[in-house]
Short mmCIF file of C-alpha atoms and ligand atoms in Angstrom, two decimals:
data_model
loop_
_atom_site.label_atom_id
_atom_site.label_comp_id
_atom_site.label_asym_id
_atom_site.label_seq_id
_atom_site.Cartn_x
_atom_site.Cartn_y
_atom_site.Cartn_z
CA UNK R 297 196.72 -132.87 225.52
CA UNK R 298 192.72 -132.24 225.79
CA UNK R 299 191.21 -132.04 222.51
CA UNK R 300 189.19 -128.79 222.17
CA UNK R 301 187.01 -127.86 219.11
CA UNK R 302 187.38 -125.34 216.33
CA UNK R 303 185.68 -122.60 218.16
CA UNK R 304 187.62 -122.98 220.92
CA UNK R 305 190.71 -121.63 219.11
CA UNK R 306 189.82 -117.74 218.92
CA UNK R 307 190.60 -117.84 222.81
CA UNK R 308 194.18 -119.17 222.27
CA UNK R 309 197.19 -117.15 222.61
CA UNK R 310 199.80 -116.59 219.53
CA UNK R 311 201.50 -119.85 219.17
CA UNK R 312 199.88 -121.18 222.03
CA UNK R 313 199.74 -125.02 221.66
CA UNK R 314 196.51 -127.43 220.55
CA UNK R 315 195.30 -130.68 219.81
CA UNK R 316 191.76 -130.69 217.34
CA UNK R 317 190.14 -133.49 215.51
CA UNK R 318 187.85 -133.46 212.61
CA UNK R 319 186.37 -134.68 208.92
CA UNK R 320 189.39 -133.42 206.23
CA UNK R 321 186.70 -131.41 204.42
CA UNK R 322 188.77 -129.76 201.97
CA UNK R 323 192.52 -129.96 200.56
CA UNK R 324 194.14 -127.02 198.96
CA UNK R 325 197.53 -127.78 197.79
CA UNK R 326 199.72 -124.80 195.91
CA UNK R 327 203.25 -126.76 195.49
CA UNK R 328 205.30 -125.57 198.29
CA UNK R 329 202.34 -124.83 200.96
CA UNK R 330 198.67 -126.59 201.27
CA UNK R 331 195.77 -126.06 203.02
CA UNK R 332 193.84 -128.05 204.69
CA UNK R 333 190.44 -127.26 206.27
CA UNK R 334 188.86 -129.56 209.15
CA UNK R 335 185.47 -129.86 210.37
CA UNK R 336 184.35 -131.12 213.71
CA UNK R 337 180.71 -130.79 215.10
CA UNK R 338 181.07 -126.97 216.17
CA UNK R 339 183.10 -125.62 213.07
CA UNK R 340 185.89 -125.29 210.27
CA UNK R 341 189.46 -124.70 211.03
CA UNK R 342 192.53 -124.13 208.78
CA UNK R 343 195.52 -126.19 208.90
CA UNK R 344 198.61 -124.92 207.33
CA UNK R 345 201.46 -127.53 206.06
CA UNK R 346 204.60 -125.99 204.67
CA UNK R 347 206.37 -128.24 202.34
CA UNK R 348 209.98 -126.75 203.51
CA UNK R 349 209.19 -127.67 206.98
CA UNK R 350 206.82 -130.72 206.57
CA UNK R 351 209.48 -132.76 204.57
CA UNK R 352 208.93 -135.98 203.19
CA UNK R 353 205.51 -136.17 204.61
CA UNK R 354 203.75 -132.99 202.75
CA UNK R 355 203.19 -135.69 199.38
CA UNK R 356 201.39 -138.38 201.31
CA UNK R 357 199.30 -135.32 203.56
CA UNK R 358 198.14 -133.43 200.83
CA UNK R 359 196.37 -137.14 199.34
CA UNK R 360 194.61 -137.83 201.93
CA UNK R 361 191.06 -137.89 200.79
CA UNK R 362 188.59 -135.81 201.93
CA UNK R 363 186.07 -136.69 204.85
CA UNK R 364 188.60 -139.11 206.44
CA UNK R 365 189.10 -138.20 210.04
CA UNK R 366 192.35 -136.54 210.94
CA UNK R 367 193.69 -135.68 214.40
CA UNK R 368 195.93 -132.29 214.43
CA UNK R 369 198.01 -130.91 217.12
CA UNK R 370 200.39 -127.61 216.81
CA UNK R 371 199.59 -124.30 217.44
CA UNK R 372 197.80 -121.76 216.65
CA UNK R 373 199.21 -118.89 214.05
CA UNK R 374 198.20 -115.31 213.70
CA UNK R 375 197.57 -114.22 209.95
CA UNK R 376 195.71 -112.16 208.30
CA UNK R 377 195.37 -114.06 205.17
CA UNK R 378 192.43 -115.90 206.67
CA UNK R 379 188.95 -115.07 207.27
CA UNK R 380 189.02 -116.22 210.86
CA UNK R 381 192.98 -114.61 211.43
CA UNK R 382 193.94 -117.66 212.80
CA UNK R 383 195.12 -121.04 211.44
CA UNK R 384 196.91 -124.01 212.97
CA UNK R 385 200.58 -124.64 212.00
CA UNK R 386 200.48 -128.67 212.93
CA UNK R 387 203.55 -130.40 214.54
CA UNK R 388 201.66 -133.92 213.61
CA UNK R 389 198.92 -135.13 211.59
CA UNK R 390 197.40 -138.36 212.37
CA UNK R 391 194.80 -139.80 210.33
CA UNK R 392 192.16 -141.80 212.54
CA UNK R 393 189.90 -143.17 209.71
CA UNK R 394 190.87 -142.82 205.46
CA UNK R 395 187.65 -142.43 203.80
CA UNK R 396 186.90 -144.60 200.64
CA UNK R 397 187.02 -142.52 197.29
CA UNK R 398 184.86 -141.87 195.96
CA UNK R 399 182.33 -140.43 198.27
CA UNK R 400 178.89 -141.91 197.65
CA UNK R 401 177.73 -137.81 198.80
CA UNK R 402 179.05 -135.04 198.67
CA UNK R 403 179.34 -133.10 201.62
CA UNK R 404 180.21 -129.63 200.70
CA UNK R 405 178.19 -129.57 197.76
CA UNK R 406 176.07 -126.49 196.90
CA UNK R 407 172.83 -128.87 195.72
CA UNK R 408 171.31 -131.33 197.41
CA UNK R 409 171.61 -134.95 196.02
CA UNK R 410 168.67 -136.77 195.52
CA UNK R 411 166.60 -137.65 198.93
CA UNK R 412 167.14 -141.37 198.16
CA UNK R 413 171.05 -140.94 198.17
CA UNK R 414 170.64 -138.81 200.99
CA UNK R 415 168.91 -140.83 203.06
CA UNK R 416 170.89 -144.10 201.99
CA UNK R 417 173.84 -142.07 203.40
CA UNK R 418 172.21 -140.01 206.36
CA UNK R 419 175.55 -140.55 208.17
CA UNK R 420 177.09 -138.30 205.34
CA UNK R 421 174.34 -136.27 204.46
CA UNK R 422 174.20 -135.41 208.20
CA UNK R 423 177.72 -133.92 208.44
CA UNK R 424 176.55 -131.25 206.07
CA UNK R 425 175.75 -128.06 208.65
CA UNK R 426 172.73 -127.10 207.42
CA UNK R 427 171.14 -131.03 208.26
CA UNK R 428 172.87 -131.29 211.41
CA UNK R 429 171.62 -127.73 212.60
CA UNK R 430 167.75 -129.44 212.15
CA UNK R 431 168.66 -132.46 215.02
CA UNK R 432 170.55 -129.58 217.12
CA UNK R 433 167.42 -127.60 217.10
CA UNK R 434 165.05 -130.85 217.53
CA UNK R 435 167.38 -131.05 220.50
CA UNK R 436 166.65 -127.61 222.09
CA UNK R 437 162.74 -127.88 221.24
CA UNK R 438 162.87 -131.38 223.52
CA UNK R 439 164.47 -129.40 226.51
CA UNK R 440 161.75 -126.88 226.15
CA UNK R 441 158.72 -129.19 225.88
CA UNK R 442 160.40 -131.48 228.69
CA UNK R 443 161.16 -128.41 231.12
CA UNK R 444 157.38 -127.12 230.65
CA UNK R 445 156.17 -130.54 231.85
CA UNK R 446 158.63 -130.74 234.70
CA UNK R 447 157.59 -127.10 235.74
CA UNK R 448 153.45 -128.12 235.27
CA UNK R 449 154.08 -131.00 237.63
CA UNK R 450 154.07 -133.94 234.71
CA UNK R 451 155.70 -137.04 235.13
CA UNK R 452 157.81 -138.60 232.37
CA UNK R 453 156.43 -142.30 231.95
CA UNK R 454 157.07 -144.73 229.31
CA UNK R 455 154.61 -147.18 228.14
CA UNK R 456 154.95 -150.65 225.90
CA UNK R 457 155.22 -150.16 222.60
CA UNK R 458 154.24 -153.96 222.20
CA UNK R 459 150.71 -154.33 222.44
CA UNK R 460 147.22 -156.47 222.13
CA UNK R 461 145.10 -154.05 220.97
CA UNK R 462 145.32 -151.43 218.80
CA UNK R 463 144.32 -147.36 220.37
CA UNK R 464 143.42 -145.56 216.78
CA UNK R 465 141.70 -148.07 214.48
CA UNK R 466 142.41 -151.11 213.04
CA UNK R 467 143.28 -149.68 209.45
CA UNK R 468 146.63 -148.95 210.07
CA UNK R 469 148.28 -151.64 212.98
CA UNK R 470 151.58 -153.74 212.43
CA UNK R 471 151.38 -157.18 213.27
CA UNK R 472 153.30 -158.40 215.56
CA UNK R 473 154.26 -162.46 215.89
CA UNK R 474 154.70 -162.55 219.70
CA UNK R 475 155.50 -165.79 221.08
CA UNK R 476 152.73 -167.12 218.97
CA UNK R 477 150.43 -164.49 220.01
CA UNK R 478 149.10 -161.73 217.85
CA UNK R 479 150.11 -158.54 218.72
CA UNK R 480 150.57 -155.32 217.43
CA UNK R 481 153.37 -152.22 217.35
CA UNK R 482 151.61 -149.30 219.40
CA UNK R 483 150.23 -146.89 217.36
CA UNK R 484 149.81 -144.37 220.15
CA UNK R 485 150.15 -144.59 224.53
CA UNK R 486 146.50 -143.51 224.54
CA UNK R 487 145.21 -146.54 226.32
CA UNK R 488 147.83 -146.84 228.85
CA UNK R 489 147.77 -142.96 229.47
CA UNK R 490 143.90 -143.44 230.58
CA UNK R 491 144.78 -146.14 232.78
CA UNK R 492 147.18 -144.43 234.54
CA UNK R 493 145.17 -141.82 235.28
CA UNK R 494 142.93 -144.45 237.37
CA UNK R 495 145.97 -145.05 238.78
CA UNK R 496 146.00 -142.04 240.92
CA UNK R 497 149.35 -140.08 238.39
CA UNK R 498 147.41 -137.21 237.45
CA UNK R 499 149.39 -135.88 235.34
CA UNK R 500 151.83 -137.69 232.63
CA UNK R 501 153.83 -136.74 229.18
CA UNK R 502 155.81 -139.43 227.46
CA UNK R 503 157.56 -138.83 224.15
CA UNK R 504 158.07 -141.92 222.44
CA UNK R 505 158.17 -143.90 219.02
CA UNK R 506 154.63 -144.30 217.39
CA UNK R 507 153.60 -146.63 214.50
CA UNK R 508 151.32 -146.63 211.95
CA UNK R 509 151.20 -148.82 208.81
CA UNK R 510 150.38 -145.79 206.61
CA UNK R 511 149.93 -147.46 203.68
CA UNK R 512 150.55 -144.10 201.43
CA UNK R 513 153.10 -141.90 200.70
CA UNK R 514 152.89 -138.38 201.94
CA UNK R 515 155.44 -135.69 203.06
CA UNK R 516 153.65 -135.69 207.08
CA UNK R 517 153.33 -139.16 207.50
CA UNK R 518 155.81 -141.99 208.13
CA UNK R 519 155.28 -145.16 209.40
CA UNK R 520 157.37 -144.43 212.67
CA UNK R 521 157.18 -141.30 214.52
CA UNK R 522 158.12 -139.83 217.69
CA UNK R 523 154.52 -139.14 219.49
CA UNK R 524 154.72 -136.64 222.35
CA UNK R 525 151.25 -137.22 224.67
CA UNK R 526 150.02 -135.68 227.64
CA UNK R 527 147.10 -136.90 229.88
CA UNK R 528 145.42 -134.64 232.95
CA UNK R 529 142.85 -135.65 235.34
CA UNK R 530 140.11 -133.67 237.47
CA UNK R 531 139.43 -131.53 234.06
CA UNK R 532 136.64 -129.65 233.75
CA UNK R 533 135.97 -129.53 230.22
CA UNK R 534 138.68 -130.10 226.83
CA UNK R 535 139.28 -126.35 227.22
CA UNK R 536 141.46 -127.08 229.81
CA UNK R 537 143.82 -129.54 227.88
CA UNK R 538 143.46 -126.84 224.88
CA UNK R 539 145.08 -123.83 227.29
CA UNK R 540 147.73 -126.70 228.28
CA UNK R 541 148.61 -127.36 225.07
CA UNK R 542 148.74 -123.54 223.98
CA UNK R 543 150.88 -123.02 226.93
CA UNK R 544 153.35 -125.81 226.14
CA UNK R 545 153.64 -124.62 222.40
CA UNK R 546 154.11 -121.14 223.74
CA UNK R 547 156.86 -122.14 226.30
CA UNK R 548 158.79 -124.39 224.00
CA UNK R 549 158.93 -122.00 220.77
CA UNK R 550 160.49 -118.97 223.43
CA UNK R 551 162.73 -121.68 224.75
CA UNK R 552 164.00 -122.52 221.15
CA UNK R 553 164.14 -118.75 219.97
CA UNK R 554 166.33 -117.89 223.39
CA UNK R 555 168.93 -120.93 223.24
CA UNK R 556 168.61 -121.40 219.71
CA UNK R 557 168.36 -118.25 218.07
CA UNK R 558 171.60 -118.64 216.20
CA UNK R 559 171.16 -122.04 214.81
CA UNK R 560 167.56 -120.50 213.46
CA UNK R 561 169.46 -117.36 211.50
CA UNK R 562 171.67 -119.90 210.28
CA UNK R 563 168.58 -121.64 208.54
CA UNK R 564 167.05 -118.52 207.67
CA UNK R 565 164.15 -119.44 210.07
CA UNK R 566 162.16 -116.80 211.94
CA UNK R 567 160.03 -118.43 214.49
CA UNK R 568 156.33 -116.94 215.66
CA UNK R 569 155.05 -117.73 219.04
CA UNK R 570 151.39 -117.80 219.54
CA UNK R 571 149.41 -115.39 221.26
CA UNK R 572 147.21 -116.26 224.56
CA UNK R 573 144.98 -118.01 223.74
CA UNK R 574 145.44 -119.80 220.63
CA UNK R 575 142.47 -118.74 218.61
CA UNK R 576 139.73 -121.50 217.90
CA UNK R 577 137.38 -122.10 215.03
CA UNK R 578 134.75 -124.39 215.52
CA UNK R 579 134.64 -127.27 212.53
CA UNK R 580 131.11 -126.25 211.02
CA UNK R 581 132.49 -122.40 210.84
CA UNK R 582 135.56 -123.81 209.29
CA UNK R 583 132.93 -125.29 207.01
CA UNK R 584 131.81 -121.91 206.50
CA UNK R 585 134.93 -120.23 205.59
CA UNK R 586 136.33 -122.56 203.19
CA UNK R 587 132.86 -122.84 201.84
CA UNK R 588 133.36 -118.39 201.67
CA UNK R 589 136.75 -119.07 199.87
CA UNK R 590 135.05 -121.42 197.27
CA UNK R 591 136.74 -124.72 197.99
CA UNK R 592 135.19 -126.97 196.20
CA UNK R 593 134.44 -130.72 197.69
CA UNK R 594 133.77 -134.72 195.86
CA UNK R 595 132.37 -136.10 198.71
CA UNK R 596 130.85 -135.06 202.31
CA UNK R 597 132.66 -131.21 203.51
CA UNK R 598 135.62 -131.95 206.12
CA UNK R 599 138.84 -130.28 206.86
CA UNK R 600 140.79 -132.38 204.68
CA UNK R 601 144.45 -131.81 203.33
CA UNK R 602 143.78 -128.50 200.96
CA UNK R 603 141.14 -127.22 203.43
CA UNK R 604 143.74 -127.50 206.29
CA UNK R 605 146.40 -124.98 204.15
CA UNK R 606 143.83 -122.62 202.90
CA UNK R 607 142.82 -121.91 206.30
CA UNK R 608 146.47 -121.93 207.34
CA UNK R 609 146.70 -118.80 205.41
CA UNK R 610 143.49 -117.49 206.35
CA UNK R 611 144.06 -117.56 209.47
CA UNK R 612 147.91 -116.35 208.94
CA UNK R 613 146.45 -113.20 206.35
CA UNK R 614 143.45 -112.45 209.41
CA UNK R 615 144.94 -113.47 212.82
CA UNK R 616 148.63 -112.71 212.02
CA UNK R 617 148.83 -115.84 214.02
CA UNK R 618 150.78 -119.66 212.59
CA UNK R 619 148.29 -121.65 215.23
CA UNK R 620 144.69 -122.21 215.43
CA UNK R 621 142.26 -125.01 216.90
CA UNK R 622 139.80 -126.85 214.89
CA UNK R 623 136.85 -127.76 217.85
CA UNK R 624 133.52 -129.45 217.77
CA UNK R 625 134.75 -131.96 215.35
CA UNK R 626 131.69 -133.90 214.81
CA UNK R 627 131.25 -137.33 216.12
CA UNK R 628 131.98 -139.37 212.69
CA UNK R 629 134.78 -137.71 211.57
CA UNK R 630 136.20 -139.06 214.28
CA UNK R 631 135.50 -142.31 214.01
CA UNK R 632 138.04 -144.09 215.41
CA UNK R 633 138.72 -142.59 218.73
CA UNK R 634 136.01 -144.92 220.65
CA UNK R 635 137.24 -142.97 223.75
CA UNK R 636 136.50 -139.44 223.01
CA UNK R 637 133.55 -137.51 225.16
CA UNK R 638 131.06 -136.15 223.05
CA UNK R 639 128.86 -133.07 223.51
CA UNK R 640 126.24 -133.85 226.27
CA UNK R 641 123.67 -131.47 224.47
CA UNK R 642 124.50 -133.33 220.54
CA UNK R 643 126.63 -136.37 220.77
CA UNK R 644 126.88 -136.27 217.13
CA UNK R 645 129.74 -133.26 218.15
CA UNK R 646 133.03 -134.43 220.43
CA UNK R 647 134.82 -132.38 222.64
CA UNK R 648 137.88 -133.36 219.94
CA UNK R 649 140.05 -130.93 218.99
CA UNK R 650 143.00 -130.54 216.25
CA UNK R 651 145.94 -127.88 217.03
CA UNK R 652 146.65 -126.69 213.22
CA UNK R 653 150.61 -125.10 212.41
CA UNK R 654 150.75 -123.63 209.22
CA UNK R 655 148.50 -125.68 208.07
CA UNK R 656 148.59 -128.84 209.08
CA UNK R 657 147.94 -130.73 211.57
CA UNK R 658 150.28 -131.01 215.13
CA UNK R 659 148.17 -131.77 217.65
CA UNK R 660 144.88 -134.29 218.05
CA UNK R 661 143.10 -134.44 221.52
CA UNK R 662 140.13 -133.57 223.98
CA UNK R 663 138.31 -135.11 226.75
CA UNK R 664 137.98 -138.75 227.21
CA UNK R 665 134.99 -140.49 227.60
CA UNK R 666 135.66 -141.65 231.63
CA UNK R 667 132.17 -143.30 232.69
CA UNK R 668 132.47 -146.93 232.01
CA UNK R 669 128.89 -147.69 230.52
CA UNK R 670 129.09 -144.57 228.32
CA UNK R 671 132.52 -145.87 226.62
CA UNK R 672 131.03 -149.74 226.31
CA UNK R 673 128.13 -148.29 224.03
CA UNK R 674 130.59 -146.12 222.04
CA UNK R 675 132.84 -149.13 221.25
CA UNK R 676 129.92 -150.70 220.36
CA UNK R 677 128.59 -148.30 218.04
CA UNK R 678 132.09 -148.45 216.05
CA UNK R 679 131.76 -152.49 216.32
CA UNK R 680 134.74 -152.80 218.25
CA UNK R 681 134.35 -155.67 221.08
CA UNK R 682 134.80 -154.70 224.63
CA UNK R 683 136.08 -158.46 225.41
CA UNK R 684 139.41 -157.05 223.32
CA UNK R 685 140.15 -153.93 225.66
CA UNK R 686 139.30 -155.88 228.88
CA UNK R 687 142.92 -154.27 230.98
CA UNK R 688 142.21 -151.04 229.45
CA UNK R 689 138.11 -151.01 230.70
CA UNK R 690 138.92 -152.40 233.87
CA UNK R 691 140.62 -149.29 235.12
CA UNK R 692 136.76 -147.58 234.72
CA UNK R 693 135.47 -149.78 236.87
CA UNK R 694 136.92 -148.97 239.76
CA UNK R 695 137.86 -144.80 240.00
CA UNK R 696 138.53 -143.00 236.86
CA UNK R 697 138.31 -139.14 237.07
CA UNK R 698 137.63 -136.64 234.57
CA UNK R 699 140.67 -136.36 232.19
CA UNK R 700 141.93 -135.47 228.81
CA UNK R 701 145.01 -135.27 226.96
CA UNK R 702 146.58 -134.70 223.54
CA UNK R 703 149.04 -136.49 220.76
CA UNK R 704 151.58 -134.24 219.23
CA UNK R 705 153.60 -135.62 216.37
CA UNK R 706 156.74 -134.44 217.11
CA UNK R 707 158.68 -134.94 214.01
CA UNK R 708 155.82 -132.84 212.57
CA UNK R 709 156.76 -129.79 215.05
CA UNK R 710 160.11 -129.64 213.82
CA UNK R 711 158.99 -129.54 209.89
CA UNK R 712 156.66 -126.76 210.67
CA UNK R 713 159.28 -125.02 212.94
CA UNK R 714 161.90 -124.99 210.81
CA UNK R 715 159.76 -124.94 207.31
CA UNK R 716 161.21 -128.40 206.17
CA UNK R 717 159.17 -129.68 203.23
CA UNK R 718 159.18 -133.13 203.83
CA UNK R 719 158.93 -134.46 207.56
CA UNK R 720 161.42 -136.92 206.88
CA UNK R 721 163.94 -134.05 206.89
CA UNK R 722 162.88 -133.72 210.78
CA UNK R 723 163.97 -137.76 211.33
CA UNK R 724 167.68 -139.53 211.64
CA UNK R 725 166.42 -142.31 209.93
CA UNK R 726 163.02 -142.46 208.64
CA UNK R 727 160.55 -145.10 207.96
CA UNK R 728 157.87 -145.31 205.40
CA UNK R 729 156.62 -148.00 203.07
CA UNK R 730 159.97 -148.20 200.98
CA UNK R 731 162.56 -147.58 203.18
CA UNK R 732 163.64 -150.19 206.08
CA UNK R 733 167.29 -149.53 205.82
CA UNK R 734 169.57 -148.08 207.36
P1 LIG O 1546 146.35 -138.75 216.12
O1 LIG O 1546 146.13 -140.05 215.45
O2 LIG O 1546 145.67 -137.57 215.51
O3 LIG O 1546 145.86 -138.81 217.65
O4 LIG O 1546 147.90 -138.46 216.23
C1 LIG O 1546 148.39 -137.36 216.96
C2 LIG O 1546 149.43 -136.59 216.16
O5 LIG O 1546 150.48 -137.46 215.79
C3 LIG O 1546 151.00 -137.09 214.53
N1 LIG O 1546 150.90 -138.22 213.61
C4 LIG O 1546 151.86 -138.57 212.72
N2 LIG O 1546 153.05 -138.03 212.44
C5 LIG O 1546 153.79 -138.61 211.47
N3 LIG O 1546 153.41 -139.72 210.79
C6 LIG O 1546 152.22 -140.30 211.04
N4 LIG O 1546 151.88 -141.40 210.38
C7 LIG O 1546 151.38 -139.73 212.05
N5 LIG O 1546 150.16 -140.03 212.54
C8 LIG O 1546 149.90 -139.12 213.48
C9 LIG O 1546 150.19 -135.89 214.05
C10 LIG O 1546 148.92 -136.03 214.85
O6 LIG O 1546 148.26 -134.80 215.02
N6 LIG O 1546 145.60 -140.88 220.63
C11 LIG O 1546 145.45 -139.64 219.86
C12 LIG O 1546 145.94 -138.46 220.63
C13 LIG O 1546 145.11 -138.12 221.85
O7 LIG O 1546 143.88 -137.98 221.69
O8 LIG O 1546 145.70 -137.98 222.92
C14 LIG O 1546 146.21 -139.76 218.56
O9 LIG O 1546 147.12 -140.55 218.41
O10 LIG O 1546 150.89 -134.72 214.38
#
C-alpha cells in the first residue's frame, strides 16, 4: 500500500484502509488504551492501540521512545473525541528506526534550547514545525526570485567557487592550498559575472555559496552564505539595475505571500511588498537625517550598523515602506570594489548603491566600471596590481558593454522576511568562526 501523509487522511472514508509513516512524537498510555501521536513532514496524526485487541504487543508499543520512526497501517476511525475527528486504529506497527534516550533536544518543547544545542542537533531542532516552516518558506522565496529571472530573460550560470584572486578585498579571503598554488574560496561571482558579460550573455543570475573570513561575530554575517547576483549589459545608468532589483523584490515577496501565505500565519509573519519605485535617499541626505535625529558619531559620518536601523524606522514611521536605497555612496566608503563606476561629474561619488530591509543591509550593487584604462587606474589607486586580475581585465580589452549588477545575501532575505533575529536561523547548517561541525 502507498504511503500517504497525515493530511491526506481527512479525505478517507470511515474505516477506509492506510499506510502512514512518521517521528513517534508523543505516547499517551491510560492502562487499557494508549495514544500515540505521529509526525511526518505535513502534520500530526493519532494512533489508537487498544490493549484488549492489541494483545501481547500493547507493553512493548507503548515503550517505544519518542522520535523513533514508526510505520502504521490500519484505518481510519471516526470519533469525536479528537480534535481532528479522525484517528487511525493500526492493524501493525513497525518501528523503522528506535531513537536513543535520552534525546539530546527536545522536540516538542515550549522553549527553545540554547542555539549551541540547537545547532549541534539541527537534524532535531529542524523537526520542530516552527524551524522547518523557515526552509519551506526559503523554498518558496527561491521559486519566486528564480521565476522572475526566467520571465526577465536571465540565464542561470554557475561560476567557480575556487579562485586566484579575490573580488571584495583582501581583508576577508580563505586560503586555499591548491595543488601547491595559492588560491582562495570565492567571496563573491563578481569577476566572472563581468566577464561574461564580454562574453556576449547579457543577462545572468546565479545563486550560490559565498565566503568571507569574517573574522567577528555578528547576527548578519557568517562566514558562508548563499549570494544571489545578477549582471545586465547595454545599461544606461545604475538606475536601471536599481528598478531590476525593486522589481525582483517586488515579484518574489507576492510570490511568497500567494503560495505561502499559510506557512507565514503560522509564524505570525505579515509580509510588506514595496511600492514602485523603491524610494531612494542619497548617502549625504542620509547624513543629514541621522545627523536631524542626533546620532552621534567617533569617527568620520557613514551609514554604519545603528545608522542603518534608525533610518529603518524612519523610513518605516515616514514612507510606510520596509525598503529603501542608499545612492551616491561616496567613492571611499567603498573602497574595495575597484570595479565600481563613479560619478563622471565627482568621482569621489559611485554610482554604488545599498538596497536597505528593515534596516539592514540586502542588497550591494551599481554600475561597473567597463572601459579598460579607467578600471587599471582605479586598481591602482587602491594598490591592487593589475598583473593579479590579468583573465578578468582581458575580457575589457576586447568588447565589454555597459553593465551593472547587484549581490543579494540571501540568507539575509529570509531573516528580514520572516523577522528571525539571528541569520543563522535562515541557514541548515551555518558557518562562522566557531562552528565547523556538523
Ligand atoms: P557585498 O559585499 O555588499 O557586495 O555583498 C552583497 C550582499 O551579500 C550579503 N553578505 C553577507 N551575508 C551574510 N554573511 C556575510 N558575511 C555577508 N557578506 C555579504 C549582504 C550584502 O548586501 N560583488 C558585490 C555585489 C555586486 O556589486 O554585484 C558584493 O559582493 O546581504
Amino acid at each position: 500500500m502507498k504511503r500517504i501523509y497525515s493530511t491526506d487522511v481527512k479525505e478517507l472514508e470511515d474505516g477506509e484502509r492506510c499506510r502512514l509513516g512518521g517521528w513517534l512524537q508523543e505516547v499517551k498510555n491510560l492502562g487499557g488504551i494508549a495514544f500515540f501521536k505521529v509526525r511526518d513532514r505535513k502534520g500530526v496524526f493519532q494512533v489508537v492501540l487498544v490493549k484488549k485487541e492489541v494483545g501481547d504487543e500493547f507493553d512493548e508499543l507503548v515503550n517505544i521512545p519518542r522520535e523513533s520512526v514508526v510505520e502504521i497501517e490500519g484505518k481510519k476511525q471516526i470519533t469525536d473525541q479528537t480534535e481532528l475527528g479522525y484517528e487511525i486504529l493500526p492493524t501493525s506497527v513497525k518501528v523503522d528506526s528506535f531513537a536513543e534516550k535520552p534525546l539530546p533536544l527536545g522536540v516538542i518543547d515550549k522553549v527553545d534550547a540554547e542555539m549551541d544545542t540547537r545547532f549541534d542537533n539541527r537534524f532535531l531542532d529542524i523537526r520542530k514545525n516552527k524551524k522547518k516552516l523557515i526552509f519551506e518558506l526559503r523554498n518558496i522565496l527561491l521559486e519566486g526570485i528564480r521565476d522572475f529571472f526566467q520571465k526577465e530573460g536571465f540565464i542561470e550560470i554557475h561560476t567557480p567557487k575556487i579562485v586566484a584572486a579575490g573580488a571584495e578585498g583582501g581583508a576577508t579571503l580563505f586560503n586555499v592550498d591548491y595543488y601547491g598554488k595559492e588560491a582562495y574560496l570565492a567571496q563573491s561571482p563578481q569577476l566572472f559575472k563581468q566577464m561574461l558579460m564580454s562574453g556576449g550573455l547579457e543577462r545572468v543570475y546565479e545563486i550560490a555559496p559565498a565566503y568571507r573570513a569574517e573574522d567577528f561575530d555578528t547576527v548578519r554575517h557568517t562566514s558562508e552564505f548563499i549570494s544571489l547576483d545578477f549582471e545586465m549589459s547595454f545599461i544606461d545608468s545604475s538606475d536601471d539595475i536599481m528598478s531590476m532589483t525593486s522589481y525582483l523584490i517586488e515579484h518574489s515577496l507576492k510570490h511568497v505571500i500567494r503560495k505561502g501565505s499559510d506557512k507565514l500565519d503560522k509564524l505570525g509573519v505579515e509580509v510588506m511588498v514595496p511600492e514602485h519605485p523603491i524610494k531612494k535617499i542619497p548617502h549625504y541626505e542620509c547624513i543629514e537625517i541621522l545627523e536631524d535625529l542626533g546620532k552621534k558619531w567617533e569617527g568620520e559620518k557613514s551609514v554604519d550598523t545603528e545608522g542603518e536601523k534608525i533610518l529603518g524606522e524612519y523610513v518605516k514611521e515616514n514612507y510606510d515602506t520596509d525598503f529603501f536605497f542608499i545612492t551616491e555612496f561616496p567613492t571611499h566608503l567603498k573602497k574595495n570594489t575597484f570595479y565600481a563606476m563613479r560619478k563622471d561629474y565627482d568621482p569621489s561619488v559611485t554610482t554604488y548603491f545599498d538596497l536597505e530591509y528593515k534596516g539592514q543591509e540586502l542588497v550591494s550593487g551599481g554600475q561597473r566600471e567597463h572601459r579598460y584604462d579607467v578600471l587599471i587606474k582605479q586598481m591602482k589607486e587602491l594598490e591592487l596590481k593589475p598583473e593579479d586580475f590579468k583573465s578578468y581585465l582581458k575580457s575589457f580589452k576586447y568588447g565589454m558593454p555597459p553593465h551593472g549588477g547587484i549581490g543579494l545575501g540571501l540568507d539575509r532575505f529570509v531573516q528580514q522576511l520572516l523577522g528571525l533575529n539571528n541569520i543563522r536561523e535562515a541557514i541548515l547548517f551555518p558557518r562562522d568562526t566557531s562552528r565547523l561541525e556538523p
